[in-house]
Short mmCIF file of C-alpha atoms in Angstrom, two decimals:
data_model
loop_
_atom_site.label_atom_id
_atom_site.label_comp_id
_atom_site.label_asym_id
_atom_site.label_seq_id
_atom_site.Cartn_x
_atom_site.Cartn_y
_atom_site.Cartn_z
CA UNK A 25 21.09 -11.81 -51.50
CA UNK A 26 18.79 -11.92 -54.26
CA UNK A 27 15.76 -13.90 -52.73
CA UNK A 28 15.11 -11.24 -49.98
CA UNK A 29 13.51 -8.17 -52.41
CA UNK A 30 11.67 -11.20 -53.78
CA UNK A 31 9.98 -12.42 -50.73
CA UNK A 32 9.83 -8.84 -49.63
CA UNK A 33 7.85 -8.35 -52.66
CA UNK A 34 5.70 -10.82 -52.25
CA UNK A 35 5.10 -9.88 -48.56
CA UNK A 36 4.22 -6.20 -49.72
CA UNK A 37 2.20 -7.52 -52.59
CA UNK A 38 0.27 -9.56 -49.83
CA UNK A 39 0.24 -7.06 -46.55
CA UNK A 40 -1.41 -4.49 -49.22
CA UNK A 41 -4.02 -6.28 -50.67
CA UNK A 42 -5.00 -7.89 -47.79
CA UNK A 43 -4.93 -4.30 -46.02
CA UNK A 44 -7.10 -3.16 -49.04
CA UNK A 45 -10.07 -6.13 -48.19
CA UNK A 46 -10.85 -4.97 -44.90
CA UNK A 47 -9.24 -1.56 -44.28
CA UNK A 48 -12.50 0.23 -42.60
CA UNK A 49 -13.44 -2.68 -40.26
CA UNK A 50 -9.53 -3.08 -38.83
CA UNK A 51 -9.41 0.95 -38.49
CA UNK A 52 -12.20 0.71 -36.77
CA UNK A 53 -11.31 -1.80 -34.26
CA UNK A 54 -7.53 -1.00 -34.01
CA UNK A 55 -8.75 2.41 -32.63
CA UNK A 56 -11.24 1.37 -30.14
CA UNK A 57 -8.33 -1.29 -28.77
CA UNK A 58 -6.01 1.38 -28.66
CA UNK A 59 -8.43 3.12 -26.44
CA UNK A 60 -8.73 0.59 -24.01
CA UNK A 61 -5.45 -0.02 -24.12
CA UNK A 62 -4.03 3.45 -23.89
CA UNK A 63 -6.76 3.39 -20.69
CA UNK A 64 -5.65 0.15 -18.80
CA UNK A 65 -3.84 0.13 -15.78
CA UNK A 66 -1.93 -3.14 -16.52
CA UNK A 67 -0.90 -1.93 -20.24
CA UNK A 68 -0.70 1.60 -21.71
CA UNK A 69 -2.34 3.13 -18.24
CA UNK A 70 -1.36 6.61 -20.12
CA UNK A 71 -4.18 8.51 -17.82
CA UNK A 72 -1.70 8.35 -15.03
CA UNK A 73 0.80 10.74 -16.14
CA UNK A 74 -1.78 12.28 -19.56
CA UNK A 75 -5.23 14.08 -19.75
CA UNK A 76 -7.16 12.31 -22.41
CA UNK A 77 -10.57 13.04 -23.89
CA UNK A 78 -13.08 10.31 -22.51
CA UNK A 79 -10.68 9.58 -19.75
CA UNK A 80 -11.30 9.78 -16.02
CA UNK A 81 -8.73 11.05 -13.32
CA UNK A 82 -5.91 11.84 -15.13
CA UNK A 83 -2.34 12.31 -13.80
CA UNK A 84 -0.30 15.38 -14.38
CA UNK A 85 3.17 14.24 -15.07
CA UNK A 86 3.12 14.33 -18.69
CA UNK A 87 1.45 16.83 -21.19
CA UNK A 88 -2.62 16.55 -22.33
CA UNK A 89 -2.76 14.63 -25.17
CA UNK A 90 -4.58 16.28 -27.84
CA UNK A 91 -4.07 17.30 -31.38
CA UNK A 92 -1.69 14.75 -32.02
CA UNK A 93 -1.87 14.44 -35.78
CA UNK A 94 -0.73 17.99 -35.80
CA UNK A 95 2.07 17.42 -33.78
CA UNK A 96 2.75 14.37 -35.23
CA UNK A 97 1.83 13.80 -38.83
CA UNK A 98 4.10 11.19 -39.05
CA UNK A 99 3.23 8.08 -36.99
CA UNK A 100 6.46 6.74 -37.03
CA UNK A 101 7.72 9.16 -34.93
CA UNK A 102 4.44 9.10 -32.07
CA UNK A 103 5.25 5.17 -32.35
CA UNK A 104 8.87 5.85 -31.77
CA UNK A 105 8.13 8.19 -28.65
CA UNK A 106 5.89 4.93 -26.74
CA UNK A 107 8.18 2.49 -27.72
CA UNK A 108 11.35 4.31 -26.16
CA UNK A 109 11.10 8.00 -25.43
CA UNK A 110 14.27 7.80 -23.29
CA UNK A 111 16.14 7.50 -26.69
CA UNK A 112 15.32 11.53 -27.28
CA UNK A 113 14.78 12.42 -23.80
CA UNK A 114 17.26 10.54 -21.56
CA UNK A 115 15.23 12.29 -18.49
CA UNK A 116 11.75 11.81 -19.22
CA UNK A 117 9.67 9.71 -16.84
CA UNK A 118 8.06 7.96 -19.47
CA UNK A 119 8.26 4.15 -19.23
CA UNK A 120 10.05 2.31 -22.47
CA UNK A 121 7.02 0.26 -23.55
CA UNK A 122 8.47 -1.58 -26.51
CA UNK A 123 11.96 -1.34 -25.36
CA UNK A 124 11.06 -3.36 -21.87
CA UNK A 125 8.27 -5.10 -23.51
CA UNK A 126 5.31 -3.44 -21.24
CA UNK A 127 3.61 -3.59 -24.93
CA UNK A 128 3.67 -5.30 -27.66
CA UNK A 129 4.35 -3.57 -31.17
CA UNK A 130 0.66 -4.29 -32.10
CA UNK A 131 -0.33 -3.22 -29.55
CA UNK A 132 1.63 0.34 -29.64
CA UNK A 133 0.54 0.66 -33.21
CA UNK A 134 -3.32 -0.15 -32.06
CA UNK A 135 -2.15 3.09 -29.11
CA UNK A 136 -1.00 5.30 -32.39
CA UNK A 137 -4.27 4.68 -34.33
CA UNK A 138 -6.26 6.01 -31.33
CA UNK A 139 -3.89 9.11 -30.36
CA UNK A 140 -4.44 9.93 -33.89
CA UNK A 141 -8.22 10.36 -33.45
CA UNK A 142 -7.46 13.01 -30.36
CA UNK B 6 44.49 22.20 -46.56
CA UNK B 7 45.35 25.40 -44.24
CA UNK B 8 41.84 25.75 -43.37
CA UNK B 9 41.43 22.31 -42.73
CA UNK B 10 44.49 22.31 -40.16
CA UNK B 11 43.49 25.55 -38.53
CA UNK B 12 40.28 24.29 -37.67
CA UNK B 13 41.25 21.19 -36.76
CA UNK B 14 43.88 23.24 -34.23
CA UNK B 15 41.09 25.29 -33.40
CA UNK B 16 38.59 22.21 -32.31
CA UNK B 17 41.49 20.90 -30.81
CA UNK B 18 42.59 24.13 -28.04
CA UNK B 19 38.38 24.16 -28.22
CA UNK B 20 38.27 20.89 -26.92
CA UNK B 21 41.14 20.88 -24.33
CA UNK B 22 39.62 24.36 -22.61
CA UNK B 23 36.89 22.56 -22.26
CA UNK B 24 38.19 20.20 -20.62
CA UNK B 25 40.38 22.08 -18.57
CA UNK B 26 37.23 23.77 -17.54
CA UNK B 27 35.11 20.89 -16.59
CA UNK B 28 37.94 18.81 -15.16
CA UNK B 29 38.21 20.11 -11.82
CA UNK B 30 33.81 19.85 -11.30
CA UNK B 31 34.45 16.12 -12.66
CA UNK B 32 36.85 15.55 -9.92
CA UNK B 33 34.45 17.16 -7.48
CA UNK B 34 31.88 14.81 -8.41
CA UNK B 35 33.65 12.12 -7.92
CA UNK B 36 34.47 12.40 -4.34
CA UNK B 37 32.17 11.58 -1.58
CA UNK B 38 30.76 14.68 0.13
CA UNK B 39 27.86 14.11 2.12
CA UNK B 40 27.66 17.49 3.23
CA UNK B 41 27.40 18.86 0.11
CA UNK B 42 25.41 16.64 -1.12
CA UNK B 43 22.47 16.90 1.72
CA UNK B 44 23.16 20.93 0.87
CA UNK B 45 22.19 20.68 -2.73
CA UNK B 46 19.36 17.91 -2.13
CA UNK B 47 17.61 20.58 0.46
CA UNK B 48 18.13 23.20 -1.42
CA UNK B 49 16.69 21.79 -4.90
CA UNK B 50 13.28 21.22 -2.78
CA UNK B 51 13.30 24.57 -1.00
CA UNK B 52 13.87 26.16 -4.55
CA UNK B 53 11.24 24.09 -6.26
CA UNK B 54 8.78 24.94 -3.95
CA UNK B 55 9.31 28.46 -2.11
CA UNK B 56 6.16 28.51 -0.48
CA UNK B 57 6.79 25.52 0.99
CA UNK B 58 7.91 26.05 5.10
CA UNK B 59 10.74 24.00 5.45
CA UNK B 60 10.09 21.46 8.36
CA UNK B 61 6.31 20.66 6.04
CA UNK B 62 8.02 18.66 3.66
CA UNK B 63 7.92 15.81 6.39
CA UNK B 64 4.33 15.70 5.32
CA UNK B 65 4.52 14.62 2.23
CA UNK B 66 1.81 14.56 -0.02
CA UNK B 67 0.03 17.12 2.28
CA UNK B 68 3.05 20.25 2.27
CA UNK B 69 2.23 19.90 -1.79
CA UNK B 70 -1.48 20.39 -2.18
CA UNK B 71 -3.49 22.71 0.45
CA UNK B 72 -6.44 21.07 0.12
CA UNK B 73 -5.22 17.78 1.11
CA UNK B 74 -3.76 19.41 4.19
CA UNK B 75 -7.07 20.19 5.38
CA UNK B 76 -8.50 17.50 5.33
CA UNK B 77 -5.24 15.47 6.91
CA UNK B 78 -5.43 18.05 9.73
CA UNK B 79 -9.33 17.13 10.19
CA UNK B 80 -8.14 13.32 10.23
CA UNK B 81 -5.12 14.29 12.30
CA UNK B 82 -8.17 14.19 15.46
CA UNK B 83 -8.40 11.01 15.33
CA UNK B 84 -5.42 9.85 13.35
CA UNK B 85 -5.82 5.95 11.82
CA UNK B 86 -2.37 5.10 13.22
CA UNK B 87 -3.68 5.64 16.92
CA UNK B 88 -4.62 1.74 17.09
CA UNK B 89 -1.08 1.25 16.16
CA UNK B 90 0.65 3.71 18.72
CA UNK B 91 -1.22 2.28 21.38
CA UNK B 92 -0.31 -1.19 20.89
CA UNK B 93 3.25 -0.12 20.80
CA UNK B 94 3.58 1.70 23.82
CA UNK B 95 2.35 -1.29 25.29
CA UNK B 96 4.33 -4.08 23.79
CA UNK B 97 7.08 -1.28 24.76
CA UNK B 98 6.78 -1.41 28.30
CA UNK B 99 6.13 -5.23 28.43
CA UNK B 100 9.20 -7.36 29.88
CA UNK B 101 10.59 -10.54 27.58
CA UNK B 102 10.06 -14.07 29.28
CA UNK B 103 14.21 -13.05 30.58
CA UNK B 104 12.39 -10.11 32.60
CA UNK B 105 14.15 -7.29 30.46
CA UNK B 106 12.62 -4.83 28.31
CA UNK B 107 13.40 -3.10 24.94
CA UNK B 108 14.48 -0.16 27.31
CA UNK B 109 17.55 -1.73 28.04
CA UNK B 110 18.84 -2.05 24.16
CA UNK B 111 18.84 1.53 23.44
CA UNK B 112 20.49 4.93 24.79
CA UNK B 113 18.01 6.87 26.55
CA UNK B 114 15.67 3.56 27.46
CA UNK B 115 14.44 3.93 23.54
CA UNK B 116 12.79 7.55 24.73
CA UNK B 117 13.37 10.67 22.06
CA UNK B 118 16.03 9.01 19.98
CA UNK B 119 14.21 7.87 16.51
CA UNK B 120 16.01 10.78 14.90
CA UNK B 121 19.52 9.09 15.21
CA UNK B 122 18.82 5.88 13.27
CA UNK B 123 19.96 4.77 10.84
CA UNK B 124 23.56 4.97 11.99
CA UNK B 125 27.05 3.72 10.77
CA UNK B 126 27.99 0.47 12.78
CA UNK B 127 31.55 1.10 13.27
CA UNK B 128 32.07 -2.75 14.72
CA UNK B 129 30.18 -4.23 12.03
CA UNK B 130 31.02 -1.89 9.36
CA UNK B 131 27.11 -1.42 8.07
CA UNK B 132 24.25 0.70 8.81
CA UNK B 133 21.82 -0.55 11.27
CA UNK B 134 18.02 0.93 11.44
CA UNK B 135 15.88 1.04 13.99
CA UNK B 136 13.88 -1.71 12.61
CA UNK B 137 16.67 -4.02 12.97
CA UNK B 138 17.67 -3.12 16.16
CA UNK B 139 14.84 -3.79 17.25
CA UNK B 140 14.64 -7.39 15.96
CA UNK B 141 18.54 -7.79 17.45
CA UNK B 142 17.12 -6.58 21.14
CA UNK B 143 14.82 -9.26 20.53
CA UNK B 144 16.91 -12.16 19.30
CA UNK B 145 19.52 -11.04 21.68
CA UNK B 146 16.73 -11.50 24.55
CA UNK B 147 15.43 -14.87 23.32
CA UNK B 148 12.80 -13.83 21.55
CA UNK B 149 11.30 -14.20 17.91
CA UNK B 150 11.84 -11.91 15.49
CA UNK B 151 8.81 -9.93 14.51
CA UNK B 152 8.30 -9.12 10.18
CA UNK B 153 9.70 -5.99 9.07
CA UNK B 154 7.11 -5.04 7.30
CA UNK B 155 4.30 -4.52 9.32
CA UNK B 156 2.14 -5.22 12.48
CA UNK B 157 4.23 -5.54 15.49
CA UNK B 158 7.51 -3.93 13.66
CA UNK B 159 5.21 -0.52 13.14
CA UNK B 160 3.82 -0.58 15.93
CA UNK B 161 7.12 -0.06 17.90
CA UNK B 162 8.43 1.97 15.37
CA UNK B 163 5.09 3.89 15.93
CA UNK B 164 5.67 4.19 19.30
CA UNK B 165 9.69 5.20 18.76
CA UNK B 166 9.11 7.96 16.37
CA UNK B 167 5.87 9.44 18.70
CA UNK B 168 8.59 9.61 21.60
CA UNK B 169 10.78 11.56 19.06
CA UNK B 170 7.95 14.06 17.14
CA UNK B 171 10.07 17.31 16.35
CA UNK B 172 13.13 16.66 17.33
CA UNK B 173 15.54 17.49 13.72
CA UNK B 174 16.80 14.46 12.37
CA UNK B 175 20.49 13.72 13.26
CA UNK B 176 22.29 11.27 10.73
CA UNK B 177 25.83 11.26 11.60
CA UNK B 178 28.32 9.67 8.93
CA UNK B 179 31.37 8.75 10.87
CA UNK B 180 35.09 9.39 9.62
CA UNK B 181 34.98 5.73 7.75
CA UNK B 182 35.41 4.86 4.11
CA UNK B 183 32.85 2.38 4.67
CA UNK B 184 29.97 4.50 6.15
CA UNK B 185 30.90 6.73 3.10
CA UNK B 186 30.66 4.23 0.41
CA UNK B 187 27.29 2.99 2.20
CA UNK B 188 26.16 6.27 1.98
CA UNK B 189 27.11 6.48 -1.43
CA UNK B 190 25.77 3.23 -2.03
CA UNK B 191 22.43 4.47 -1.22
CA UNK B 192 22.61 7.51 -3.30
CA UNK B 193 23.17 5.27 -6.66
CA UNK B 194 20.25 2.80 -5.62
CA UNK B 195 18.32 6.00 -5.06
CA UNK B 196 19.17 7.33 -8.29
CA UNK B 197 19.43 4.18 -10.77
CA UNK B 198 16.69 3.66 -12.73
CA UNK B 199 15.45 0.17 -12.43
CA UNK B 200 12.48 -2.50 -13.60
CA UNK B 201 9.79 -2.82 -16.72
CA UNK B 202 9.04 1.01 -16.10
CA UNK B 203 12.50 2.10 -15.90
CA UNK B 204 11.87 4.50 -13.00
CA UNK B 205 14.40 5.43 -10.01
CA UNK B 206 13.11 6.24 -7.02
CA UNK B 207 14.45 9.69 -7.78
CA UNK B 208 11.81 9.94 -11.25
CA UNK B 209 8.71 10.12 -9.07
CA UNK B 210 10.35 11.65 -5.32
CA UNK B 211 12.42 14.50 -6.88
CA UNK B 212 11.48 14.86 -10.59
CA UNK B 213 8.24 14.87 -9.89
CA UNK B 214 6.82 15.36 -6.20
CA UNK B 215 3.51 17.70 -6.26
CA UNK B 216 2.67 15.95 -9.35
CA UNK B 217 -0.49 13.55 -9.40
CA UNK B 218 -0.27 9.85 -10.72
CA UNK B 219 -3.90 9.70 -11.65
CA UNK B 220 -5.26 11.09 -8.33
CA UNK B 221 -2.43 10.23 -6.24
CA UNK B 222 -0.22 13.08 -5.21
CA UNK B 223 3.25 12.13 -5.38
CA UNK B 224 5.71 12.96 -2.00
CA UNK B 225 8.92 14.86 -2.07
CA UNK B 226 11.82 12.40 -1.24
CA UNK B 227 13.11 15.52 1.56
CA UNK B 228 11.77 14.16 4.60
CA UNK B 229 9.88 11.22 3.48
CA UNK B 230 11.58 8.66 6.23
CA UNK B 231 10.57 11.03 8.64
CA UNK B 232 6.88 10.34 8.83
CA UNK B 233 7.30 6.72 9.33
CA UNK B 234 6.13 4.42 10.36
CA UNK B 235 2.86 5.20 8.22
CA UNK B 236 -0.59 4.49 7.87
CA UNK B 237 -1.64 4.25 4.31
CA UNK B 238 -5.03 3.84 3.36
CA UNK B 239 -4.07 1.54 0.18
CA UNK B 240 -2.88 -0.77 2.82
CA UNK B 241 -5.74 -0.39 4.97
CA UNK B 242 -3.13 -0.77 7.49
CA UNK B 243 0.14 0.02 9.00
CA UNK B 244 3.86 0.22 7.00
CA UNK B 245 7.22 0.34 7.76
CA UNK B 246 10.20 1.90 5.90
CA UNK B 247 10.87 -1.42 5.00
CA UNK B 248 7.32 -1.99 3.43
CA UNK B 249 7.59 1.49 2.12
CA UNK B 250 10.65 0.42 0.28
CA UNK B 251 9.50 -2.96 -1.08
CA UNK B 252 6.23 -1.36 -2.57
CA UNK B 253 7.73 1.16 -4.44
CA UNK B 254 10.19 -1.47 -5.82
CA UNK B 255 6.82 -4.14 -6.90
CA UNK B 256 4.76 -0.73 -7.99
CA UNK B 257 7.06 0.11 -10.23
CA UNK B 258 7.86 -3.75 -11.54
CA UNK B 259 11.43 -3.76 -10.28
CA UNK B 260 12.31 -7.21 -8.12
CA UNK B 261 12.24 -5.39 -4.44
CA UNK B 262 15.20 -6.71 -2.27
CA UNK B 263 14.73 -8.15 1.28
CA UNK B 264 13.89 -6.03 4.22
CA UNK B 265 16.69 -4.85 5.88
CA UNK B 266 19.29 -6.44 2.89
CA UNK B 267 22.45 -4.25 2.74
CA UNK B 268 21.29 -1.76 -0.21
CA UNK B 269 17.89 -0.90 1.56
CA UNK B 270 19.86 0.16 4.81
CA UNK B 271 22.25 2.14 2.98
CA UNK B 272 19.00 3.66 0.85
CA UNK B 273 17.99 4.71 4.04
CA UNK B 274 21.62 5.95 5.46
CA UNK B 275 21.56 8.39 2.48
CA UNK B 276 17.86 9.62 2.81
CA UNK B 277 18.04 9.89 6.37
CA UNK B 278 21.57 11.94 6.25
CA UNK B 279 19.82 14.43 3.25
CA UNK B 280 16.71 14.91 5.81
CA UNK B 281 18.79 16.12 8.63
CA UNK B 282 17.20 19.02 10.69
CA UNK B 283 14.25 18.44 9.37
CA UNK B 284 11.43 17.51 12.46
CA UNK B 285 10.47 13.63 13.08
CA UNK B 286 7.03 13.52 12.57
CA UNK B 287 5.96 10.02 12.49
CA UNK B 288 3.72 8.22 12.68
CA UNK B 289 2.47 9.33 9.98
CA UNK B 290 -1.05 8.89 7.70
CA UNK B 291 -1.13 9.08 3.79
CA UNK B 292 -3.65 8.05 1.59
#
């Protein structure tokens, strides 16, 4: 019981100052994978159904995706909607990506850090 | 304490007329009614799209963007299947090695009667397409069976469906319990979401037709057996139902069944029967 807050602690203690080193350069990069990500028919492919700046023939299933730090301040819940969406709308169209493994939760979080810069 | 048991009497009688007046649409819903059922399915297209002539949804892609229409009806001139329909008129009229001809496995010599298959198999209690009665004429006159997917198979499907253009399509489902619970069958594969993308075939063909999938325009599932067999550009050929099936299955990474396996015929039982009255217009082109 007691040695999980401790390694917790230690992971935190860790995860943050390493986080601290090389914040900018990770950013950086997490957003432009995100990009190609979000923009690759084999993973995120979220142009079929989503108009995105910088993207070319969009779909028109789902809505444009834009000002997405407004809508979503909190990441949690924009990484919440990719990972399972069917959890808060049991019609949508919108593929499970974490749930059924289509991506992995890097690789949704690497997604989030570029719809934030929309 | 009084409050508490009044409300909790008062959720209760909430709860019971609630039930008493939902019960009798769950009970509904739980019988087969085929008639109903291809009632509601037409309607819910005609209502989505009012400016949409009834026997156009056949046409797919093309009765939900005009501009796409035009340039089908251009291409329409010299339509890409006409290689196809050519081949199958001929292989048509071409005796087996035993002297006989497909002619002689189907009512009306095979002339004008795409519009009645699938039907219900009361002898072998399933539903048999045309694409498999065509293989059994074949088998049952020594010959090979050709693939269901494509080539030969769309060719004489090709051919079948030209013989049949506008004539409504006439899906009867016989008094059985098992033609009923094959088309009910189909309805459940046609509405259960399946594979890594967790679509049904109902998410993209009735949540969503009109709608483009980058610049793909997607069909409406009313009519959509009626056009085939179909050329389709992405397949720089010729495709049956079959193939039609078994694509849509892979596209959206589901594990497609066999050709012709039990729940594809029944899929196509229950999307036939919805489509009645609406015109045969196969072959068909999409992009």
């Amino acid at each position: 019981m007691t040695a999980f807050p401790c390694k917790l602690a230690v992971l935190v203690t860790l995860v943050l100052s390493a986080g601290a080193a090389m914040a900018p350069a990770q950013a950086q990069s997490a957003v432009a994978d995100g990009q190609k990500l979000a923009f690759d028919r084999g993973k995120g492919n979220c142009l079929t159904c989503h108009v995105i700046k910088g993207g070319d023939l969009p779909g028109t299933i789902g809505p444009e995706l834009k000002d997405l730090k407004t809508k979503y301040p909190d990441r949690s819940e924009l990484t919440a909607i990719i990972f399972d969406e069917t959890k808060r709308n049991p019609q949508t169209m919108m593929p499970p990506f974490g749930r059924n493994r289509i991506l992995t939760e890097q690789e949704i979080s690497a997604i989030v850090d570029f719809l934030q810069t929309l | 304490m009084k409050t508490r048991s009044a409300l909790l009497l008062g959720s209760l009688s909430a709860a019971l007329a609630a039930f008493a007046l939902t019960s009798p649409r769950v009970i509904a819903a739980d019988k087969v009614d085929p008639v109903a059922d291809a009632k509601a399915f037409q309607n819910f297209f005609f209502q989505k799209f009012p400016e949409v002539k009834h026997e156009d949804f056949v046409n797919g892609p093309y009765s939900m963007n005009a501009d796409m229409k035009r340039q089908w009806q251009e291409k329409e001139e010299f339509p890409p299947y006409e290689f196809a329909l050519d081949a199958g008129k001929e292989m048509f009229a071409t005796p087996f090695k035993n002297g006989k001809t497909y002619a002689d496995c189907f009512p009306n010599g095979g002339v004008g009667i795409r519009q009645n298959y699938p039907y219900f198999d009361e002898k072998e209690g399933k539903v048999v397409t045309l694409e498999l009665a065509l293989n059994r004429c074949r088998e049952a006159n020594g010959e090979q069976p050709y693939s269901y997917v494509k080539d030969e198979m769309a060719s004489l499907t090709a051919y079948m469906a030209f013989t049949s253009r506008g004539k409504p399509m006439e899906i009867r489902i016989p008094d059985d319990p098992r033609a009923l619970a094959a088309f009910e069958n189909g309805k459940r594969y046609f509405y259960t979401r399946r594979g890594q993308m967790n679509f049904s075939c109902a998410s993209c063909h009735v949540q969503s037709p009109g709608e483009r999938i980058r610049a793909e325009v997607l069909a409406p599932a009313l009519g959509i057996l009626n056009a085939m067999p179909i050329y389709r550009s992405e397949w720089s050929g010729m495709g049956t139902i079959s193939r039609r099936f078994v694509t849509c299955n892979s596209q959206t990474r589901a594990v497609p069944l066999e050709p012709q396996s039990d729940e594809y015929r029944d899929v196509e039982y229950f999307l036939s029967y919805v489509a009645n009255g609406l015109p045969i217009s196969g072959p068909g082109a999409r992009p």
